[in-house]
XYZ file of C-alpha atoms in Angstrom:
540
model
C 61.943 8.036 -103.270
C 65.410 9.312 -103.906
C 65.339 8.815 -107.478
C 62.284 10.962 -107.575
C 64.089 13.876 -105.817
C 67.256 13.479 -108.168
C 64.794 13.828 -111.119
C 63.339 16.994 -109.356
C 66.376 18.480 -108.345
C 68.062 17.821 -111.837
C 68.039 20.996 -113.778
C 70.107 20.159 -116.772
C 67.435 19.113 -119.093
C 65.689 22.838 -118.376
C 66.195 26.144 -119.950
C 66.310 29.255 -117.551
C 63.045 31.262 -117.407
C 64.934 34.034 -119.158
C 64.871 32.401 -122.546
C 61.109 32.776 -122.447
C 61.367 36.387 -122.086
C 64.097 36.196 -125.157
C 66.453 37.633 -122.756
C 65.148 41.104 -123.448
C 66.607 43.443 -120.538
C 63.760 45.530 -120.260
C 61.519 42.457 -119.326
C 64.017 40.765 -117.213
C 64.654 43.638 -114.953
C 61.320 44.636 -114.700
C 60.270 41.119 -113.496
C 63.394 41.424 -110.813
C 62.441 44.503 -109.524
C 59.016 43.763 -109.003
C 59.979 40.510 -107.359
C 62.607 42.111 -105.300
C 60.064 44.783 -103.945
C 57.135 42.138 -103.243
C 59.793 39.740 -101.662
C 61.016 42.643 -99.423
C 57.507 43.719 -98.371
C 56.593 40.213 -97.429
C 59.929 39.700 -95.517
C 59.092 43.029 -93.462
C 55.616 41.980 -92.556
C 56.558 39.050 -90.365
C 58.996 41.182 -88.673
C 56.643 43.793 -87.614
C 53.969 40.998 -86.753
C 56.523 39.319 -84.357
C 57.539 42.610 -82.766
C 53.830 43.323 -81.975
C 52.959 39.939 -80.653
C 56.164 40.052 -78.458
C 55.438 43.389 -77.048
C 51.731 42.791 -76.685
C 51.684 39.512 -74.832
C 48.199 40.470 -73.467
C 46.635 40.353 -77.248
C 44.130 37.494 -77.861
C 44.800 34.883 -80.209
C 48.641 35.817 -80.704
C 49.524 32.235 -82.291
C 47.427 33.379 -85.588
C 49.921 35.969 -85.890
C 52.806 33.847 -85.807
C 50.873 31.420 -88.095
C 50.250 34.427 -90.827
C 53.959 35.477 -90.300
C 55.276 32.185 -91.514
C 52.749 31.940 -94.794
C 53.921 35.581 -95.567
C 57.419 34.498 -95.025
C 57.137 31.794 -97.478
C 55.378 33.879 -100.227
C 58.291 36.194 -99.737
C 60.710 33.244 -100.403
C 58.580 32.234 -103.665
C 59.063 35.586 -105.381
C 63.083 35.147 -104.578
C 63.042 31.933 -106.202
C 61.145 33.886 -109.323
C 64.161 35.977 -109.496
C 66.651 32.982 -109.296
C 64.709 31.139 -111.906
C 65.351 33.789 -114.708
C 69.081 32.732 -114.919
C 69.116 29.205 -113.111
C 66.485 26.653 -113.980
C 66.181 25.098 -110.614
C 62.509 24.758 -111.010
C 62.489 21.841 -108.585
C 63.502 23.915 -105.446
C 61.097 26.506 -106.648
C 58.119 23.780 -106.679
C 59.229 22.742 -102.916
C 58.914 26.434 -102.073
C 55.723 26.830 -103.439
C 54.508 23.278 -101.959
C 55.627 24.706 -98.475
C 53.743 27.956 -99.341
C 50.604 25.952 -99.885
C 50.868 24.119 -96.799
C 51.463 26.942 -94.788
C 48.390 28.658 -96.378
C 46.371 25.642 -95.624
C 47.367 25.590 -91.851
C 46.696 29.230 -91.529
C 43.469 28.854 -93.349
C 42.579 26.030 -91.085
C 43.428 27.871 -87.923
C 41.656 31.249 -89.067
C 38.133 29.947 -90.039
C 37.279 28.418 -86.669
C 38.484 31.604 -85.147
C 36.243 33.889 -87.042
C 33.186 33.538 -85.034
C 35.479 34.489 -81.879
C 36.905 37.332 -83.743
C 33.490 38.547 -84.832
C 32.191 38.499 -81.248
C 34.918 40.867 -80.058
C 33.425 44.483 -79.338
C 33.837 46.897 -82.201
C 35.496 50.296 -81.637
C 31.789 51.910 -81.561
C 30.856 49.262 -78.788
C 33.812 50.086 -76.667
C 33.385 53.827 -76.963
C 29.472 52.900 -76.045
C 30.817 50.732 -73.139
C 33.456 53.516 -72.143
C 30.360 55.876 -71.887
C 28.175 53.603 -70.179
C 30.985 53.119 -67.619
C 31.652 56.537 -67.188
C 27.850 57.310 -66.413
C 27.948 54.262 -64.033
C 31.031 55.960 -62.034
C 28.993 59.412 -62.086
C 25.937 57.633 -60.899
C 28.167 55.611 -58.183
C 29.885 58.810 -57.276
C 26.569 60.642 -56.771
C 25.231 57.695 -54.620
C 28.311 57.944 -52.379
C 27.737 61.778 -52.115
C 24.267 61.256 -51.131
C 25.368 58.444 -48.776
C 27.785 60.815 -47.203
C 25.291 63.705 -47.113
C 23.039 61.372 -45.144
C 25.663 60.410 -42.813
C 26.734 64.073 -42.271
C 22.970 65.126 -41.724
C 22.743 62.463 -39.308
C 25.663 63.363 -37.422
C 24.486 67.206 -37.398
C 21.130 65.793 -36.368
C 22.780 63.975 -33.465
C 24.858 67.094 -32.571
C 21.780 69.462 -32.771
C 19.951 67.079 -30.508
C 22.805 66.999 -28.246
C 23.089 70.674 -27.807
C 19.530 71.320 -27.854
C 18.877 68.630 -24.882
C 21.852 70.216 -23.029
C 21.145 73.826 -23.631
C 17.619 73.470 -22.569
C 18.542 72.041 -19.427
C 20.993 74.874 -18.882
C 18.596 77.504 -19.677
C 15.918 76.076 -17.436
C 18.485 76.355 -14.501
C 19.048 80.000 -15.552
C 15.530 81.298 -16.355
C 14.091 79.299 -13.358
C 16.254 80.702 -10.861
C 16.147 84.209 -12.136
C 12.155 83.893 -12.047
C 12.420 82.686 -8.423
C 14.973 85.710 -7.653
C 12.493 88.201 -9.285
C 9.760 86.836 -6.952
C 11.895 87.312 -3.955
C 12.691 90.884 -4.881
C 8.814 91.404 -4.889
C 8.248 89.879 -1.529
C 11.367 91.037 0.048
C 12.115 90.079 3.753
C 14.878 88.810 5.710
C 13.673 85.457 5.334
C 14.092 85.714 1.480
C 17.675 86.691 1.485
C 19.261 83.330 2.041
C 16.862 82.108 -0.850
C 17.754 84.638 -3.073
C 21.257 83.950 -2.479
C 20.860 80.348 -3.284
C 18.834 80.743 -6.740
C 21.425 83.448 -7.789
C 24.252 80.863 -7.059
C 22.224 78.267 -9.116
C 21.673 80.433 -12.110
C 25.380 81.538 -12.292
C 26.281 77.697 -12.077
C 24.135 76.942 -15.048
C 25.461 79.743 -16.891
C 28.893 78.379 -16.308
C 28.121 75.007 -17.476
C 26.543 76.520 -20.650
C 29.787 78.449 -21.096
C 31.843 75.147 -20.598
C 29.587 73.377 -23.113
C 30.084 75.982 -25.905
C 34.052 75.663 -25.341
C 33.727 71.985 -25.812
C 31.649 72.507 -28.824
C 34.263 74.912 -30.319
C 37.237 72.587 -29.147
C 35.579 69.687 -30.853
C 34.949 71.840 -34.062
C 38.593 73.315 -33.766
C 37.188 76.751 -33.657
C 38.444 77.632 -30.372
C 41.081 80.571 -30.217
C 44.023 78.966 -28.679
C 46.912 81.005 -27.004
C 49.927 78.724 -27.240
C 52.940 78.722 -25.021
C 56.048 76.764 -24.556
C 55.119 74.199 -22.124
C 56.902 71.501 -20.030
C 54.405 68.773 -19.911
C 56.073 67.069 -16.964
C 55.813 69.981 -14.764
C 52.152 70.635 -16.066
C 51.229 67.010 -15.019
C 53.270 67.144 -11.814
C 51.216 70.295 -10.773
C 47.960 68.342 -11.420
C 48.971 65.118 -9.732
C 47.324 66.026 -6.455
C 44.225 67.042 -7.860
C 44.206 63.798 -10.119
C 44.472 61.604 -6.826
C 41.768 63.542 -5.238
C 39.514 62.927 -8.431
C 40.445 59.357 -8.563
C 39.824 58.406 -5.154
C 41.118 55.851 -2.651
C 40.365 52.615 -4.919
C 42.367 53.718 -8.039
C 46.095 54.111 -7.607
C 47.707 57.000 -9.984
C 51.409 56.513 -11.325
C 52.925 59.377 -12.818
C 56.034 58.385 -15.131
C 58.016 61.447 -16.437
C 60.074 61.202 -19.449
C 63.807 61.937 -19.225
C 64.803 65.244 -20.713
C 61.387 66.081 -22.053
C 61.117 68.137 -24.944
C 58.705 71.104 -24.756
C 55.617 71.706 -26.618
C 53.695 74.734 -28.013
C 50.096 74.512 -26.623
C 47.643 76.342 -24.369
C 48.562 75.219 -21.028
C 45.024 75.322 -19.932
C 43.407 73.550 -22.780
C 45.987 70.796 -22.292
C 44.970 70.799 -18.582
C 41.513 70.336 -19.389
C 42.226 67.662 -22.067
C 44.074 65.222 -19.607
C 41.524 65.908 -16.999
C 39.089 64.685 -19.213
C 41.074 61.593 -19.785
C 41.399 60.884 -16.183
C 37.828 61.185 -15.623
C 36.920 59.111 -18.304
C 39.636 56.226 -16.883
C 37.898 56.632 -13.419
C 34.365 56.005 -14.780
C 35.884 52.993 -16.907
C 37.674 51.332 -13.840
C 34.442 52.038 -11.382
C 32.566 50.332 -13.942
C 34.698 47.058 -13.986
C 35.081 47.312 -10.025
C 31.387 47.493 -9.562
C 31.144 44.526 -11.790
C 31.949 40.829 -11.592
C 35.775 41.710 -11.161
C 36.385 43.500 -7.744
C 39.522 45.251 -7.038
C 41.487 48.267 -7.192
C 42.380 50.184 -10.642
C 45.507 51.640 -11.522
C 45.692 54.984 -13.751
C 48.980 55.550 -15.316
C 50.112 58.842 -16.972
C 53.540 58.418 -19.038
C 55.329 61.045 -21.117
C 58.240 60.377 -23.496
C 60.071 61.869 -26.327
C 59.016 60.074 -29.604
C 60.467 60.299 -32.922
C 58.405 59.001 -35.796
C 60.226 57.758 -38.776
C 58.886 56.968 -42.227
C 58.049 53.560 -41.355
C 56.270 54.322 -38.103
C 53.022 55.781 -39.628
C 52.436 52.451 -41.444
C 52.076 50.750 -37.852
C 50.142 53.795 -36.632
C 48.087 55.373 -39.204
C 47.730 58.739 -39.160
C 50.765 59.858 -37.289
C 52.980 61.662 -39.744
C 56.911 61.766 -39.313
C 58.450 64.066 -36.980
C 59.408 64.760 -33.297
C 56.642 64.408 -30.679
C 56.048 64.411 -27.016
C 53.832 61.275 -26.001
C 51.426 61.516 -23.418
C 50.024 58.202 -22.613
C 47.030 57.767 -20.169
C 46.466 54.103 -19.569
C 43.955 52.348 -17.086
C 42.928 49.012 -16.110
C 39.354 49.425 -16.638
C 36.550 47.754 -18.907
C 38.056 48.593 -22.039
C 36.295 49.362 -25.506
C 34.745 46.982 -28.231
C 35.956 47.971 -31.641
C 32.682 49.749 -32.601
C 32.765 52.061 -29.671
C 36.555 53.058 -30.398
C 35.228 53.898 -33.849
C 32.852 56.306 -32.465
C 34.604 57.541 -29.244
C 35.461 60.834 -30.478
C 32.109 61.597 -32.103
C 30.330 64.628 -30.273
C 27.635 63.432 -27.651
C 28.608 59.901 -28.017
C 28.688 57.909 -24.549
C 28.372 54.791 -23.163
C 27.038 56.219 -19.756
C 23.677 56.229 -18.681
C 21.482 59.161 -19.535
C 22.244 62.159 -17.232
C 25.679 60.738 -16.532
C 27.683 62.323 -19.301
C 27.372 64.898 -22.071
C 29.716 62.604 -24.363
C 31.575 65.631 -25.215
C 34.747 64.881 -23.200
C 36.892 62.988 -25.799
C 35.446 64.820 -28.620
C 36.997 68.227 -27.091
C 40.262 66.203 -26.466
C 40.229 65.235 -29.924
C 39.440 69.014 -31.262
C 42.105 70.467 -29.068
C 45.090 67.990 -30.056
C 44.108 68.056 -33.798
C 43.899 72.140 -33.586
C 47.572 71.936 -31.824
C 48.816 69.958 -34.696
C 49.031 66.643 -33.038
C 47.531 63.447 -33.075
C 45.553 61.112 -30.821
C 44.806 57.519 -30.767
C 43.154 54.654 -28.892
C 44.444 51.218 -27.857
C 41.719 49.209 -26.083
C 40.559 45.772 -25.591
C 37.454 44.574 -23.590
C 38.401 43.334 -20.147
C 41.906 44.558 -20.517
C 41.849 48.567 -20.102
C 42.387 51.525 -22.469
C 45.517 53.341 -23.498
C 44.838 56.989 -25.031
C 48.176 58.473 -26.584
C 48.295 62.127 -27.270
C 51.218 63.042 -29.859
C 52.176 66.670 -29.609
C 54.716 68.326 -32.007
C 57.835 69.051 -30.558
C 58.217 73.260 -29.969
C 61.095 74.453 -32.178
C 61.198 78.087 -31.065
C 63.511 79.330 -28.377
C 62.087 79.504 -24.751
C 60.586 82.707 -23.777
C 61.770 84.202 -20.646
C 58.790 85.559 -18.614
C 59.170 88.690 -16.677
C 58.108 88.867 -13.061
C 56.174 91.846 -11.910
C 53.681 92.543 -9.221
C 50.315 90.882 -9.056
C 47.610 92.900 -10.885
C 45.714 95.044 -9.284
C 41.583 94.911 -9.460
C 39.679 97.991 -10.519
C 40.732 101.581 -11.150
C 41.857 104.571 -9.439
C 39.221 106.456 -11.638
C 41.493 108.087 -14.077
C 41.614 105.487 -16.825
C 39.214 105.709 -19.677
C 37.679 102.245 -21.470
C 36.088 102.675 -24.741
C 33.299 99.887 -24.746
C 32.043 99.030 -28.340
C 29.447 96.117 -28.429
C 26.484 95.826 -30.927
C 24.421 93.761 -28.325
C 22.736 96.352 -26.246
C 22.152 94.408 -23.020
C 25.938 92.878 -23.361
C 27.126 96.447 -23.661
C 24.769 97.504 -20.807
C 26.331 94.860 -18.557
C 29.750 95.773 -19.599
C 29.442 99.512 -18.757
C 27.912 99.045 -15.349
C 30.459 96.490 -14.295
C 33.101 98.655 -15.539
C 31.831 101.833 -13.573
C 31.558 99.614 -10.608
C 35.474 98.936 -10.972
C 35.735 102.800 -11.086
C 36.591 103.068 -14.602
C 35.539 106.052 -16.772
C 33.677 104.384 -19.676
C 32.635 105.536 -23.076
C 30.517 103.510 -25.189
C 29.401 103.006 -28.774
C 27.126 100.349 -30.634
C 29.523 99.841 -33.515
C 32.677 100.780 -35.159
C 31.327 103.692 -36.894
C 29.592 105.051 -33.978
C 32.990 104.639 -32.075
C 35.121 106.373 -34.648
C 32.280 109.386 -34.972
C 32.503 109.442 -31.158
C 36.153 109.790 -30.972
C 36.413 112.219 -33.941
C 33.838 114.540 -32.732
C 35.260 115.161 -29.464
C 39.024 113.428 -29.289
C 39.659 111.887 -25.857
C 42.424 109.869 -24.066
C 41.541 106.043 -24.631
C 43.549 103.659 -21.959
C 41.939 100.747 -23.382
C 39.622 99.508 -26.424
C 37.047 96.929 -25.343
C 35.467 95.562 -28.710
C 33.506 92.837 -29.863
C 35.127 91.353 -32.860
C 32.024 90.230 -34.885
C 29.819 93.350 -35.386
C 27.939 94.960 -38.611
C 29.780 97.223 -40.613
C 33.611 97.382 -39.362
C 34.505 94.525 -37.194
C 36.706 94.644 -34.065
C 39.926 94.292 -35.679
C 39.236 96.990 -38.230
C 38.186 99.513 -35.601
C 41.132 98.901 -33.636
C 43.445 99.495 -36.770
C 41.483 102.757 -37.456
C 42.146 103.820 -33.586
C 45.409 103.140 -33.576
C 46.037 105.712 -36.541
C 44.442 108.151 -34.347
C 46.045 107.290 -31.156
C 49.414 105.571 -31.157
C 50.019 102.809 -28.575
C 46.459 102.167 -27.858
C 45.934 99.190 -25.926
C 42.819 96.722 -27.106
C 41.283 93.840 -25.405
C 38.973 91.874 -27.860
C 35.745 90.086 -26.738
C 34.232 87.045 -28.708
C 31.546 84.405 -28.371
C 33.199 83.126 -31.842
C 36.188 84.600 -32.879
C 35.610 83.888 -36.858
C 38.954 84.660 -38.693
C 39.452 88.578 -37.654
C 42.239 87.880 -34.906
C 42.683 83.965 -35.334
C 44.419 82.092 -37.890
C 45.194 78.199 -38.029
C 43.140 78.196 -34.687
C 45.939 80.479 -33.007
C 45.677 84.050 -31.627
C 47.474 86.653 -33.804
C 50.812 87.743 -32.042
C 50.360 90.480 -29.679
C 46.402 90.055 -29.364
C 44.609 89.746 -26.193
C 41.140 87.977 -26.458
C 38.381 87.553 -23.682
C 36.029 84.640 -24.448
C 32.316 85.259 -23.594
C 30.491 84.934 -21.376
C 32.384 87.520 -19.335
C 32.421 87.617 -15.463
C 33.280 90.823 -13.544
C 36.345 89.000 -11.973
C 37.794 87.840 -15.256
C 37.115 91.483 -17.045
C 38.723 93.086 -14.110
C 41.835 90.722 -14.120
C 42.452 90.884 -17.659
C 41.910 94.474 -18.059
C 44.473 95.512 -15.193
C 46.673 92.797 -16.836
C 46.903 94.805 -20.069
C 46.877 98.078 -18.648
C 49.636 97.418 -16.038
C 52.135 96.016 -18.753
C 55.238 98.343 -19.332
């Protein structure tokens, strides 16, 4: 074997390949230049393939690229040997290089042919484009299906809401209209005996109207459309002022514990709406504990109202989803009642959802609290476990503005001395008639108009002193805000009291009254109207 390799590598008996070309310079350098270019190309291909495979490790059949790179490299070495043998007859080494190239070609071919069916099975660019289009269409169909599902759920929720509103309003309208019919019959058969009955049915009708007004306020609160009049509020003082009322509401079987946080920050909220929200939570907690007390587990319950300052950092929302970073005043209302299963917790804030028996609740309490808290820029969370009670936490943003110093003055007078003029602008004829009659009973001079254009025409025809403009907000043509702006140009310092059943956006932005705006929410009672008018007119 060694003798074979010695004869193979012995080049003493051979002439270089240049002799065959008669050492013609043009032919020699033509071969050299061609082989150099081919060898350089062959050497660059494996480098490119190795870079591609190393960068794209996700490519299928990467080992084929490596095999092909080795084969191309051997071909390049073969062309280098062709240049060398022009001057040095090392044909044995050239033969070995060719043998290695042949072996590499056989291995590469042996690996490539079985791979061919798999490669052909790979999708072509046109097939990939078709698949991409199909996926896009599938995604579109899926989004359409999801939109249809959301729309279906929305319509179901609207149906639930509409049904609940219709049910409650029909009951309230029955109370109002029925008692008014009785009052009308009493007036037609007037006697001393009917006086007491007339007083009673009028009171019942008024109570029904008040309940209807409360229902609309709860709906607006849930929809975050009620106009809020936020003020800097000390929550500890507010809760302390209501604690006696809470104790009377809870009764003797339930203990109340109020824990006020030290140095509690102030919040900027509508105090009356916050009182209503906390009262709703207290009443719900009472019902939950009474349900537990009347069941198998007898005993007294405990309601805890606790306040504290909370600084929510970036990591906190991960544990309490939905509470963005910031500084909050936390109001936690905890009870030892029956608790809520998860499916009830998920629907607890839905309007008209209630676990109480029919006729024992509207299902608007928690939805009203939810709407008020959200409209105030806060968050509300439920933590509950069946048999272990419920804790509801309200997060209200810390107030940033400086505290206002409220001036002290004498209590407002009711009615007028007869020298003050009120311009009433209301497009609903019956409402305008009621307002005019009520103001006349309060001894005000009253001018009236059915809309903004009529009010301006009345004033321009014979200008008169307007002590107060009492106007509806939503009217055809000029709305109440536009009317007030135009009358301000005609009479500087005009005082305005807006009325609305639904404020829209004329004087309310982001759920809050514009600065300096006075608003009276319909329905309007004589006592409320008289107090608000005197409050505005008596301001210095």
